[in-house]
């Protein structure tokens, strides 16, 4: 894995371009910086300044090469590359609280914005008026939407919210697409219909992710649990309580394996067994450096006992690559079906690229099914 | 400076109070929850079967009830059982519980911390240490995030 420290401030959010040579990230302020990879260095090539508040979400559409950003100033902008510069187009979201997360749909003809106004704005481009318009999904959301993920059929949208629920909505916009075929989550999908609502887990839902086929959805909740639901006649839910601090982001790397990361500063693997409908812990994915064991002098031992009432020689230094919480996880290669590389950014201002093959060979008991 | 800046009471106004979409906790029927059975637990303590007493006192937790007396009684009972354990047996007691049991035990421990009595904190701290090594920090996070607790 390779770690690169971009800044001293936390990276609020990031997004990669199609060929993974450029990364757009927000350095915890009102701007978006785009860095381009040059050998082993990263050079800042663009600075996108338009937001009046912190940028909370960035998504880069791979095919159409457009960037959508949303921020605490209650606005979203769609940026298109004209020549050598990125030009913004304002999108009126009609929200009265901050926007929290944004995602392009798989076909890139619409995007969804989750906000503190307890609603999701689904925005699409209206050709006649040459303007982005939006529709709201309000019921039955009772609190801020923290995270979103689209189903591969371009219609269903999973949303994790601060009212402790993960829901799947239909975001079908008849102006831009055909009626969708039935899925595992249901067949009637009018706009705003709730196809699935989770029960059982408490705690804000920080991260949500559909699997590659769209038949499974996973979410990470603030009460240190991860859960997977499988669609079908009756949705089957499996959850796992973990012994670690809450996880903030989760993604499928194959149809049965999930990688999640959060306040413990290292990614972890979970494996879902659909026969038993059970989720199990797969292993910690960080390979700590083997630090040399220094012998402790008698004086150090006494000092430890005096100051900390312990004879332990462990220093309070994090052994993981990231030195602060990991806030976002993104897949680089292989998609959600056979992920080969994924990237994490965190509050320590650093970005790490993890190679799945290397991790598998480094950890003997790790099995990614 | 205008006169308006003298009072800042406006900052404490809850702008979402009259919003009909406000989040309300689900009302789950808690009327029948009586908490652990006092007689059963007492008899098990008297017999010296402390493991059994621990299992019995963690049954039927008054999580959903709004009756504060039931909750206080349950907490008192749990404290009695925890105090009657010998320090060396605490670890075995924790091992005998499953994941949900450890979470529930941690909830009772923190409830006990809220109102310390003579010796309760020392006993609870010993239990806390053992429960922490069994349940990890995740267990404590679940105590903090639970909206309905003992």
mmCIF file of N, CA and C in Angstrom, chain A residues 33-159:
data_model
loop_
_atom_site.group_PDB
_atom_site.id
_atom_site.type_symbol
_atom_site.label_atom_id
_atom_site.label_comp_id
_atom_site.label_asym_id
_atom_site.label_seq_id
_atom_site.Cartn_x
_atom_site.Cartn_y
_atom_site.Cartn_z
ATOM 1 N N UNK A 33 -9.603 21.053 -4.571
ATOM 2 C CA UNK A 33 -8.301 21.028 -5.256
ATOM 3 C C UNK A 33 -8.214 19.775 -6.083
ATOM 4 N N UNK A 34 -7.719 19.913 -7.316
ATOM 5 C CA UNK A 34 -7.532 18.730 -8.154
ATOM 6 C C UNK A 34 -6.034 18.503 -8.304
ATOM 7 N N UNK A 35 -5.602 17.298 -7.953
ATOM 8 C CA UNK A 35 -4.195 16.930 -8.047
ATOM 9 C C UNK A 35 -4.019 15.935 -9.173
ATOM 10 N N UNK A 36 -2.872 16.040 -9.858
ATOM 11 C CA UNK A 36 -2.600 15.094 -10.938
ATOM 12 C C UNK A 36 -1.346 14.313 -10.579
ATOM 13 N N UNK A 37 -1.392 13.024 -10.882
ATOM 14 C CA UNK A 37 -0.272 12.158 -10.536
ATOM 15 C C UNK A 37 0.839 12.328 -11.553
ATOM 16 N N UNK A 38 2.046 12.545 -11.069
ATOM 17 C CA UNK A 38 3.184 12.719 -11.960
ATOM 18 C C UNK A 38 4.307 11.871 -11.414
ATOM 19 N N UNK A 39 4.393 10.633 -11.907
ATOM 20 C CA UNK A 39 5.389 9.736 -11.336
ATOM 21 C C UNK A 39 4.958 9.365 -9.942
ATOM 22 N N UNK A 40 5.758 9.749 -8.964
ATOM 23 C CA UNK A 40 5.332 9.444 -7.596
ATOM 24 C C UNK A 40 4.912 10.711 -6.869
ATOM 25 N N UNK A 41 4.837 11.827 -7.602
ATOM 26 C CA UNK A 41 4.407 13.072 -6.973
ATOM 27 C C UNK A 41 2.997 13.411 -7.373
ATOM 28 N N UNK A 42 2.388 14.253 -6.576
ATOM 29 C CA UNK A 42 1.056 14.743 -6.885
ATOM 30 C C UNK A 42 1.156 16.255 -7.036
ATOM 31 N N UNK A 43 0.749 16.757 -8.213
ATOM 32 C CA UNK A 43 0.812 18.204 -8.427
ATOM 33 C C UNK A 43 -0.585 18.783 -8.482
ATOM 34 N N UNK A 44 -0.735 19.937 -7.832
ATOM 35 C CA UNK A 44 -2.054 20.568 -7.835
ATOM 36 C C UNK A 44 -2.244 21.263 -9.164
ATOM 37 N N UNK A 45 -3.242 20.867 -9.942
ATOM 38 C CA UNK A 45 -3.406 21.515 -11.242
ATOM 39 C C UNK A 45 -4.602 22.447 -11.295
ATOM 40 N N UNK A 46 -5.613 22.215 -10.492
ATOM 41 C CA UNK A 46 -6.767 23.107 -10.512
ATOM 42 C C UNK A 46 -7.234 23.410 -9.116
ATOM 43 N N UNK A 47 -7.792 24.628 -8.950
ATOM 44 C CA UNK A 47 -8.458 24.950 -7.695
ATOM 45 C C UNK A 47 -9.849 25.445 -8.056
ATOM 46 N N UNK A 48 -10.868 24.771 -7.548
ATOM 47 C CA UNK A 48 -12.238 25.137 -7.893
ATOM 48 C C UNK A 48 -12.821 25.956 -6.755
ATOM 49 N N UNK A 49 -13.025 27.254 -7.041
ATOM 50 C CA UNK A 49 -13.512 28.131 -5.980
ATOM 51 C C UNK A 49 -14.888 28.622 -6.355
ATOM 52 N N UNK A 50 -15.905 28.165 -5.711
ATOM 53 C CA UNK A 50 -17.231 28.734 -5.968
ATOM 54 C C UNK A 50 -18.110 28.632 -4.739
ATOM 55 N N UNK A 51 -17.847 27.618 -3.917
ATOM 56 C CA UNK A 51 -18.697 27.406 -2.744
ATOM 57 C C UNK A 51 -18.421 28.452 -1.677
ATOM 58 N N UNK A 52 -19.487 28.769 -0.884
ATOM 59 C CA UNK A 52 -19.327 29.708 0.216
ATOM 60 C C UNK A 52 -19.248 29.012 1.553
ATOM 61 N N UNK A 53 -19.308 27.693 1.506
ATOM 62 C CA UNK A 53 -19.256 26.948 2.750
ATOM 63 C C UNK A 53 -18.425 25.714 2.501
ATOM 64 N N UNK A 54 -18.103 24.972 3.553
ATOM 65 C CA UNK A 54 -17.260 23.803 3.386
ATOM 66 C C UNK A 54 -17.869 22.830 2.386
ATOM 67 N N UNK A 55 -17.032 22.267 1.527
ATOM 68 C CA UNK A 55 -17.505 21.314 0.533
ATOM 69 C C UNK A 55 -17.621 19.951 1.217
ATOM 70 N N UNK A 56 -18.830 19.400 1.271
ATOM 71 C CA UNK A 56 -19.024 18.159 2.021
ATOM 72 C C UNK A 56 -19.079 16.920 1.138
ATOM 73 N N UNK A 57 -19.274 17.109 -0.175
ATOM 74 C CA UNK A 57 -19.334 15.929 -1.038
ATOM 75 C C UNK A 57 -18.830 16.244 -2.422
ATOM 76 N N UNK A 58 -18.046 15.323 -3.009
ATOM 77 C CA UNK A 58 -17.560 15.477 -4.383
ATOM 78 C C UNK A 58 -17.806 14.157 -5.084
ATOM 79 N N UNK A 59 -18.307 14.199 -6.322
ATOM 80 C CA UNK A 59 -18.363 12.969 -7.094
ATOM 81 C C UNK A 59 -17.962 13.272 -8.526
ATOM 82 N N UNK A 60 -17.138 12.426 -9.129
ATOM 83 C CA UNK A 60 -16.621 12.647 -10.467
ATOM 84 C C UNK A 60 -17.231 11.597 -11.384
ATOM 85 N N UNK A 61 -17.985 12.026 -12.378
ATOM 86 C CA UNK A 61 -18.619 11.077 -13.282
ATOM 87 C C UNK A 61 -17.578 10.586 -14.271
ATOM 88 N N UNK A 62 -17.318 9.274 -14.319
ATOM 89 C CA UNK A 62 -16.209 8.795 -15.164
ATOM 90 C C UNK A 62 -16.445 8.993 -16.666
ATOM 91 N N UNK A 63 -17.666 8.710 -17.156
ATOM 92 C CA UNK A 63 -17.854 8.782 -18.609
ATOM 93 C C UNK A 63 -17.986 10.208 -19.107
ATOM 94 N N UNK A 64 -18.829 10.979 -18.470
ATOM 95 C CA UNK A 64 -19.062 12.328 -18.987
ATOM 96 C C UNK A 64 -18.074 13.351 -18.444
ATOM 97 N N UNK A 65 -17.175 12.918 -17.577
ATOM 98 C CA UNK A 65 -16.135 13.791 -17.031
ATOM 99 C C UNK A 65 -16.680 15.066 -16.404
ATOM 100 N N UNK A 66 -17.742 14.929 -15.618
ATOM 101 C CA UNK A 66 -18.260 16.097 -14.910
ATOM 102 C C UNK A 66 -18.097 15.858 -13.417
ATOM 103 N N UNK A 67 -17.844 16.947 -12.701
ATOM 104 C CA UNK A 67 -17.702 16.839 -11.253
ATOM 105 C C UNK A 67 -18.910 17.515 -10.619
ATOM 106 N N UNK A 68 -19.501 16.880 -9.632
ATOM 107 C CA UNK A 68 -20.569 17.554 -8.890
ATOM 108 C C UNK A 68 -20.078 17.720 -7.458
ATOM 109 N N UNK A 69 -20.257 18.914 -6.913
ATOM 110 C CA UNK A 69 -19.829 19.174 -5.531
ATOM 111 C C UNK A 69 -21.020 19.735 -4.770
ATOM 112 N N UNK A 70 -21.066 19.456 -3.475
ATOM 113 C CA UNK A 70 -22.125 20.042 -2.667
ATOM 114 C C UNK A 70 -21.517 20.518 -1.363
ATOM 115 N N UNK A 71 -22.128 21.518 -0.750
ATOM 116 C CA UNK A 71 -21.491 22.068 0.436
ATOM 117 C C UNK A 71 -22.465 22.546 1.481
ATOM 118 N N UNK A 72 -21.880 23.093 2.551
ATOM 119 C CA UNK A 72 -22.710 23.563 3.653
ATOM 120 C C UNK A 72 -23.395 24.879 3.309
ATOM 121 N N UNK A 73 -23.087 25.448 2.137
ATOM 122 C CA UNK A 73 -23.772 26.675 1.726
ATOM 123 C C UNK A 73 -25.092 26.359 1.046
ATOM 124 N N UNK A 74 -25.586 25.116 1.170
ATOM 125 C CA UNK A 74 -26.889 24.672 0.667
ATOM 126 C C UNK A 74 -26.954 24.630 -0.860
ATOM 127 N N UNK A 75 -25.800 24.663 -1.511
ATOM 128 C CA UNK A 75 -25.766 24.629 -2.968
ATOM 129 C C UNK A 75 -25.043 23.413 -3.478
ATOM 130 N N UNK A 76 -25.302 23.112 -4.776
ATOM 131 C CA UNK A 76 -24.479 22.119 -5.454
ATOM 132 C C UNK A 76 -24.066 22.728 -6.778
ATOM 133 N N UNK A 77 -22.872 22.397 -7.248
ATOM 134 C CA UNK A 77 -22.407 22.882 -8.547
ATOM 135 C C UNK A 77 -22.006 21.697 -9.397
ATOM 136 N N UNK A 78 -22.337 21.779 -10.697
ATOM 137 C CA UNK A 78 -21.866 20.766 -11.635
ATOM 138 C C UNK A 78 -20.759 21.427 -12.438
ATOM 139 N N UNK A 79 -19.557 20.842 -12.433
ATOM 140 C CA UNK A 79 -18.407 21.441 -13.098
ATOM 141 C C UNK A 79 -18.115 20.675 -14.378
ATOM 142 N N UNK A 80 -17.932 21.418 -15.491
ATOM 143 C CA UNK A 80 -17.531 20.777 -16.738
ATOM 144 C C UNK A 80 -16.210 21.380 -17.175
ATOM 145 N N UNK A 81 -15.397 20.529 -17.799
ATOM 146 C CA UNK A 81 -14.072 20.979 -18.207
ATOM 147 C C UNK A 81 -14.180 21.665 -19.558
ATOM 148 N N UNK A 82 -13.911 22.967 -19.599
ATOM 149 C CA UNK A 82 -13.947 23.687 -20.876
ATOM 150 C C UNK A 82 -12.528 24.128 -21.161
ATOM 151 N N UNK A 83 -11.897 23.423 -22.099
ATOM 152 C CA UNK A 83 -10.521 23.762 -22.405
ATOM 153 C C UNK A 83 -9.641 23.356 -21.254
ATOM 154 N N UNK A 84 -9.105 24.355 -20.551
ATOM 155 C CA UNK A 84 -8.176 24.060 -19.487
ATOM 156 C C UNK A 84 -8.730 24.367 -18.104
ATOM 157 N N UNK A 85 -10.008 24.803 -18.063
ATOM 158 C CA UNK A 85 -10.530 25.211 -16.754
ATOM 159 C C UNK A 85 -11.875 24.545 -16.500
ATOM 160 N N UNK A 86 -12.197 24.397 -15.248
ATOM 161 C CA UNK A 86 -13.473 23.811 -14.848
ATOM 162 C C UNK A 86 -14.486 24.932 -14.640
ATOM 163 N N UNK A 87 -15.628 24.834 -15.338
ATOM 164 C CA UNK A 87 -16.628 25.892 -15.216
ATOM 165 C C UNK A 87 -17.828 25.370 -14.436
ATOM 166 N N UNK A 88 -18.276 26.114 -13.418
ATOM 167 C CA UNK A 88 -19.382 25.623 -12.592
ATOM 168 C C UNK A 88 -20.753 26.032 -13.128
ATOM 169 N N UNK A 89 -21.728 25.162 -12.846
ATOM 170 C CA UNK A 89 -23.126 25.504 -13.106
ATOM 171 C C UNK A 89 -23.871 25.304 -11.803
ATOM 172 N N UNK A 90 -24.580 26.311 -11.365
ATOM 173 C CA UNK A 90 -25.284 26.195 -10.089
ATOM 174 C C UNK A 90 -26.490 25.280 -10.221
ATOM 175 N N UNK A 91 -26.734 24.468 -9.198
ATOM 176 C CA UNK A 91 -27.938 23.648 -9.152
ATOM 177 C C UNK A 91 -28.713 24.094 -7.926
ATOM 178 N N UNK A 92 -29.974 24.496 -8.122
ATOM 179 C CA UNK A 92 -30.773 24.951 -6.978
ATOM 180 C C UNK A 92 -31.372 23.706 -6.320
ATOM 181 N N UNK A 93 -30.984 23.447 -5.091
ATOM 182 C CA UNK A 93 -31.445 22.236 -4.423
ATOM 183 C C UNK A 93 -32.709 22.456 -3.609
ATOM 184 N N UNK A 94 -33.063 23.704 -3.376
ATOM 185 C CA UNK A 94 -34.249 24.051 -2.569
ATOM 186 C C UNK A 94 -34.188 23.418 -1.184
ATOM 187 N N UNK A 95 -33.007 23.501 -0.557
ATOM 188 C CA UNK A 95 -32.904 22.995 0.809
ATOM 189 C C UNK A 95 -32.574 24.154 1.723
ATOM 190 N N UNK A 96 -32.954 24.022 3.008
ATOM 191 C CA UNK A 96 -32.640 25.117 3.915
ATOM 192 C C UNK A 96 -31.638 24.713 4.988
ATOM 193 N N UNK A 97 -30.949 23.607 4.761
ATOM 194 C CA UNK A 97 -29.846 23.233 5.645
ATOM 195 C C UNK A 97 -28.697 22.772 4.752
ATOM 196 N N UNK A 98 -27.572 22.440 5.367
ATOM 197 C CA UNK A 98 -26.403 22.064 4.572
ATOM 198 C C UNK A 98 -26.623 20.783 3.792
ATOM 199 N N UNK A 99 -25.954 20.696 2.638
ATOM 200 C CA UNK A 99 -25.930 19.458 1.869
ATOM 201 C C UNK A 99 -24.810 18.594 2.434
ATOM 202 N N UNK A 100 -25.028 17.254 2.496
ATOM 203 C CA UNK A 100 -24.035 16.426 3.182
ATOM 204 C C UNK A 100 -23.300 15.458 2.276
ATOM 205 N N UNK A 101 -23.944 15.001 1.212
ATOM 206 C CA UNK A 101 -23.301 13.988 0.381
ATOM 207 C C UNK A 101 -23.926 14.045 -0.990
ATOM 208 N N UNK A 102 -23.163 13.665 -2.008
ATOM 209 C CA UNK A 102 -23.686 13.724 -3.373
ATOM 210 C C UNK A 102 -23.141 12.539 -4.159
ATOM 211 N N UNK A 103 -23.990 11.971 -5.039
ATOM 212 C CA UNK A 103 -23.531 10.845 -5.857
ATOM 213 C C UNK A 103 -24.170 10.920 -7.226
ATOM 214 N N UNK A 104 -23.337 10.740 -8.272
ATOM 215 C CA UNK A 104 -23.867 10.599 -9.626
ATOM 216 C C UNK A 104 -24.541 9.235 -9.741
ATOM 217 N N UNK A 105 -25.583 9.151 -10.574
ATOM 218 C CA UNK A 105 -26.199 7.851 -10.802
ATOM 219 C C UNK A 105 -25.308 7.088 -11.788
ATOM 220 N N UNK A 106 -25.463 5.758 -11.899
ATOM 221 C CA UNK A 106 -24.586 4.988 -12.781
ATOM 222 C C UNK A 106 -24.605 5.472 -14.236
ATOM 223 N N UNK A 107 -25.778 5.926 -14.743
ATOM 224 C CA UNK A 107 -25.816 6.401 -16.137
ATOM 225 C C UNK A 107 -25.449 7.876 -16.236
ATOM 226 N N UNK A 108 -25.183 8.523 -15.117
ATOM 227 C CA UNK A 108 -24.745 9.920 -15.059
ATOM 228 C C UNK A 108 -25.747 10.904 -15.629
ATOM 229 N N UNK A 109 -27.039 10.522 -15.677
ATOM 230 C CA UNK A 109 -28.006 11.514 -16.137
ATOM 231 C C UNK A 109 -28.715 12.188 -14.974
ATOM 232 N N UNK A 110 -28.410 11.754 -13.768
ATOM 233 C CA UNK A 110 -28.949 12.447 -12.604
ATOM 234 C C UNK A 110 -28.007 12.245 -11.422
ATOM 235 N N UNK A 111 -28.190 13.054 -10.393
ATOM 236 C CA UNK A 111 -27.414 12.839 -9.173
ATOM 237 C C UNK A 111 -28.307 13.132 -7.979
ATOM 238 N N UNK A 112 -27.935 12.556 -6.841
ATOM 239 C CA UNK A 112 -28.730 12.715 -5.626
ATOM 240 C C UNK A 112 -27.891 13.423 -4.582
ATOM 241 N N UNK A 113 -28.528 14.334 -3.832
ATOM 242 C CA UNK A 113 -27.840 15.071 -2.777
ATOM 243 C C UNK A 113 -28.569 14.826 -1.470
ATOM 244 N N UNK A 114 -27.860 14.395 -0.448
ATOM 245 C CA UNK A 114 -28.469 14.201 0.870
ATOM 246 C C UNK A 114 -28.165 15.425 1.702
ATOM 247 N N UNK A 115 -29.140 15.862 2.507
ATOM 248 C CA UNK A 115 -28.902 17.104 3.231
ATOM 249 C C UNK A 115 -29.448 17.048 4.635
ATOM 250 N N UNK A 116 -29.147 18.101 5.396
ATOM 251 C CA UNK A 116 -29.649 18.220 6.750
ATOM 252 C C UNK A 116 -31.092 18.644 6.800
ATOM 253 N N UNK A 117 -31.679 18.968 5.647
ATOM 254 C CA UNK A 117 -33.087 19.360 5.611
ATOM 255 C C UNK A 117 -33.994 18.160 5.650
ATOM 256 N N UNK A 118 -33.469 17.016 6.013
ATOM 257 C CA UNK A 118 -34.231 15.770 6.092
ATOM 258 C C UNK A 118 -34.831 15.354 4.760
ATOM 259 N N UNK A 119 -34.145 15.655 3.650
ATOM 260 C CA UNK A 119 -34.660 15.184 2.380
ATOM 261 C C UNK A 119 -33.520 14.920 1.411
ATOM 262 N N UNK A 120 -33.859 14.186 0.354
ATOM 263 C CA UNK A 120 -32.878 13.895 -0.692
ATOM 264 C C UNK A 120 -33.326 14.641 -1.928
ATOM 265 N N UNK A 121 -32.414 15.414 -2.534
ATOM 266 C CA UNK A 121 -32.745 16.109 -3.783
ATOM 267 C C UNK A 121 -32.207 15.287 -4.934
ATOM 268 N N UNK A 122 -33.096 14.816 -5.802
ATOM 269 C CA UNK A 122 -32.659 14.084 -6.981
ATOM 270 C C UNK A 122 -32.696 15.061 -8.142
ATOM 271 N N UNK A 123 -31.519 15.343 -8.722
ATOM 272 C CA UNK A 123 -31.424 16.398 -9.734
ATOM 273 C C UNK A 123 -31.166 15.822 -11.113
ATOM 274 N N UNK A 124 -31.855 16.376 -12.109
ATOM 275 C CA UNK A 124 -31.622 15.943 -13.485
ATOM 276 C C UNK A 124 -31.631 17.165 -14.372
ATOM 277 N N UNK A 125 -31.071 17.036 -15.579
ATOM 278 C CA UNK A 125 -30.921 18.176 -16.464
ATOM 279 C C UNK A 125 -32.141 18.291 -17.371
ATOM 280 N N UNK A 126 -32.778 19.444 -17.356
ATOM 281 C CA UNK A 126 -33.948 19.631 -18.213
ATOM 282 C C UNK A 126 -33.484 20.320 -19.495
ATOM 283 N N UNK A 127 -33.593 19.613 -20.607
ATOM 284 C CA UNK A 127 -33.086 20.143 -21.874
ATOM 285 C C UNK A 127 -33.771 21.439 -22.287
ATOM 286 N N UNK A 128 -35.095 21.514 -22.120
ATOM 287 C CA UNK A 128 -35.840 22.693 -22.605
ATOM 288 C C UNK A 128 -35.348 23.972 -21.945
ATOM 289 N N UNK A 129 -35.165 23.891 -20.621
ATOM 290 C CA UNK A 129 -34.755 25.112 -19.925
ATOM 291 C C UNK A 129 -33.252 25.243 -19.765
ATOM 292 N N UNK A 130 -32.521 24.234 -20.199
ATOM 293 C CA UNK A 130 -31.072 24.263 -20.096
ATOM 294 C C UNK A 130 -30.637 24.496 -18.647
ATOM 295 N N UNK A 131 -31.220 23.715 -17.764
ATOM 296 C CA UNK A 131 -31.071 24.026 -16.337
ATOM 297 C C UNK A 131 -31.233 22.732 -15.549
ATOM 298 N N UNK A 132 -30.539 22.620 -14.435
ATOM 299 C CA UNK A 132 -30.696 21.445 -13.575
ATOM 300 C C UNK A 132 -31.881 21.670 -12.650
ATOM 301 N N UNK A 133 -32.814 20.727 -12.621
ATOM 302 C CA UNK A 133 -33.947 20.851 -11.702
ATOM 303 C C UNK A 133 -33.914 19.667 -10.744
ATOM 304 N N UNK A 134 -34.643 19.800 -9.641
ATOM 305 C CA UNK A 134 -34.575 18.707 -8.687
ATOM 306 C C UNK A 134 -35.940 18.339 -8.146
ATOM 307 N N UNK A 135 -36.054 17.087 -7.753
ATOM 308 C CA UNK A 135 -37.252 16.584 -7.085
ATOM 309 C C UNK A 135 -36.851 16.131 -5.698
ATOM 310 N N UNK A 136 -37.762 16.264 -4.731
ATOM 311 C CA UNK A 136 -37.428 15.927 -3.354
ATOM 312 C C UNK A 136 -38.028 14.609 -2.916
ATOM 313 N N UNK A 137 -37.232 13.854 -2.164
ATOM 314 C CA UNK A 137 -37.768 12.677 -1.477
ATOM 315 C C UNK A 137 -37.808 13.050 -0.008
ATOM 316 N N UNK A 138 -39.032 13.177 0.554
ATOM 317 C CA UNK A 138 -39.121 13.655 1.939
ATOM 318 C C UNK A 138 -39.585 12.579 2.911
ATOM 319 N N UNK A 139 -40.695 11.893 2.561
ATOM 320 C CA UNK A 139 -41.225 10.944 3.543
ATOM 321 C C UNK A 139 -40.502 9.630 3.400
ATOM 322 N N UNK A 140 -40.260 8.866 4.444
ATOM 323 C CA UNK A 140 -40.485 9.174 5.849
ATOM 324 C C UNK A 140 -39.201 9.564 6.579
ATOM 325 N N UNK A 141 -38.355 10.317 5.910
ATOM 326 C CA UNK A 141 -37.066 10.673 6.509
ATOM 327 C C UNK A 141 -37.273 11.648 7.653
ATOM 328 N N UNK A 142 -36.630 11.351 8.796
ATOM 329 C CA UNK A 142 -36.847 12.193 9.970
ATOM 330 C C UNK A 142 -35.625 12.963 10.402
ATOM 331 N N UNK A 143 -34.483 12.738 9.726
ATOM 332 C CA UNK A 143 -33.285 13.456 10.150
ATOM 333 C C UNK A 143 -32.301 13.535 8.994
ATOM 334 N N UNK A 144 -31.151 14.124 9.239
ATOM 335 C CA UNK A 144 -30.136 14.333 8.207
ATOM 336 C C UNK A 144 -29.785 13.055 7.473
ATOM 337 N N UNK A 145 -29.614 13.180 6.151
ATOM 338 C CA UNK A 145 -29.137 12.052 5.352
ATOM 339 C C UNK A 145 -27.622 12.143 5.315
ATOM 340 N N UNK A 146 -26.945 11.090 5.771
ATOM 341 C CA UNK A 146 -25.493 11.152 5.841
ATOM 342 C C UNK A 146 -24.795 10.539 4.646
ATOM 343 N N UNK A 147 -25.418 9.575 3.983
ATOM 344 C CA UNK A 147 -24.694 8.875 2.921
ATOM 345 C C UNK A 147 -25.690 8.315 1.914
ATOM 346 N N UNK A 148 -25.218 8.175 0.671
ATOM 347 C CA UNK A 148 -26.077 7.704 -0.417
ATOM 348 C C UNK A 148 -25.331 6.697 -1.266
ATOM 349 N N UNK A 149 -26.068 5.784 -1.903
ATOM 350 C CA UNK A 149 -25.446 4.944 -2.922
ATOM 351 C C UNK A 149 -26.509 4.524 -3.923
ATOM 352 N N UNK A 150 -26.166 4.518 -5.212
ATOM 353 C CA UNK A 150 -27.114 4.149 -6.255
ATOM 354 C C UNK A 150 -27.049 2.658 -6.560
ATOM 355 N N UNK A 151 -28.194 2.098 -6.908
ATOM 356 C CA UNK A 151 -28.308 0.719 -7.394
ATOM 357 C C UNK A 151 -27.878 0.735 -8.858
ATOM 358 N N UNK A 152 -27.274 -0.361 -9.358
ATOM 359 C CA UNK A 152 -26.856 -0.359 -10.764
ATOM 360 C C UNK A 152 -27.984 -0.113 -11.775
ATOM 361 N N UNK A 153 -29.251 -0.238 -11.382
ATOM 362 C CA UNK A 153 -30.315 -0.012 -12.369
ATOM 363 C C UNK A 153 -30.658 1.470 -12.533
ATOM 364 N N UNK A 154 -29.887 2.342 -11.896
ATOM 365 C CA UNK A 154 -30.039 3.796 -12.065
ATOM 366 C C UNK A 154 -31.314 4.369 -11.442
ATOM 367 N N UNK A 155 -32.088 3.528 -10.773
ATOM 368 C CA UNK A 155 -33.354 4.029 -10.220
ATOM 369 C C UNK A 155 -33.390 3.969 -8.693
ATOM 370 N N UNK A 156 -32.903 2.871 -8.135
ATOM 371 C CA UNK A 156 -32.993 2.739 -6.682
ATOM 372 C C UNK A 156 -31.817 3.432 -6.004
ATOM 373 N N UNK A 157 -32.112 4.036 -4.857
ATOM 374 C CA UNK A 157 -31.110 4.808 -4.137
ATOM 375 C C UNK A 157 -31.141 4.393 -2.674
ATOM 376 N N UNK A 158 -29.985 4.014 -2.127
ATOM 377 C CA UNK A 158 -29.929 3.660 -0.709
ATOM 378 C C UNK A 158 -29.465 4.893 0.045
ATOM 379 N N UNK A 159 -30.113 5.173 1.174
ATOM 380 C CA UNK A 159 -29.754 6.358 1.939
ATOM 381 C C UNK A 159 -29.637 6.002 3.404
#
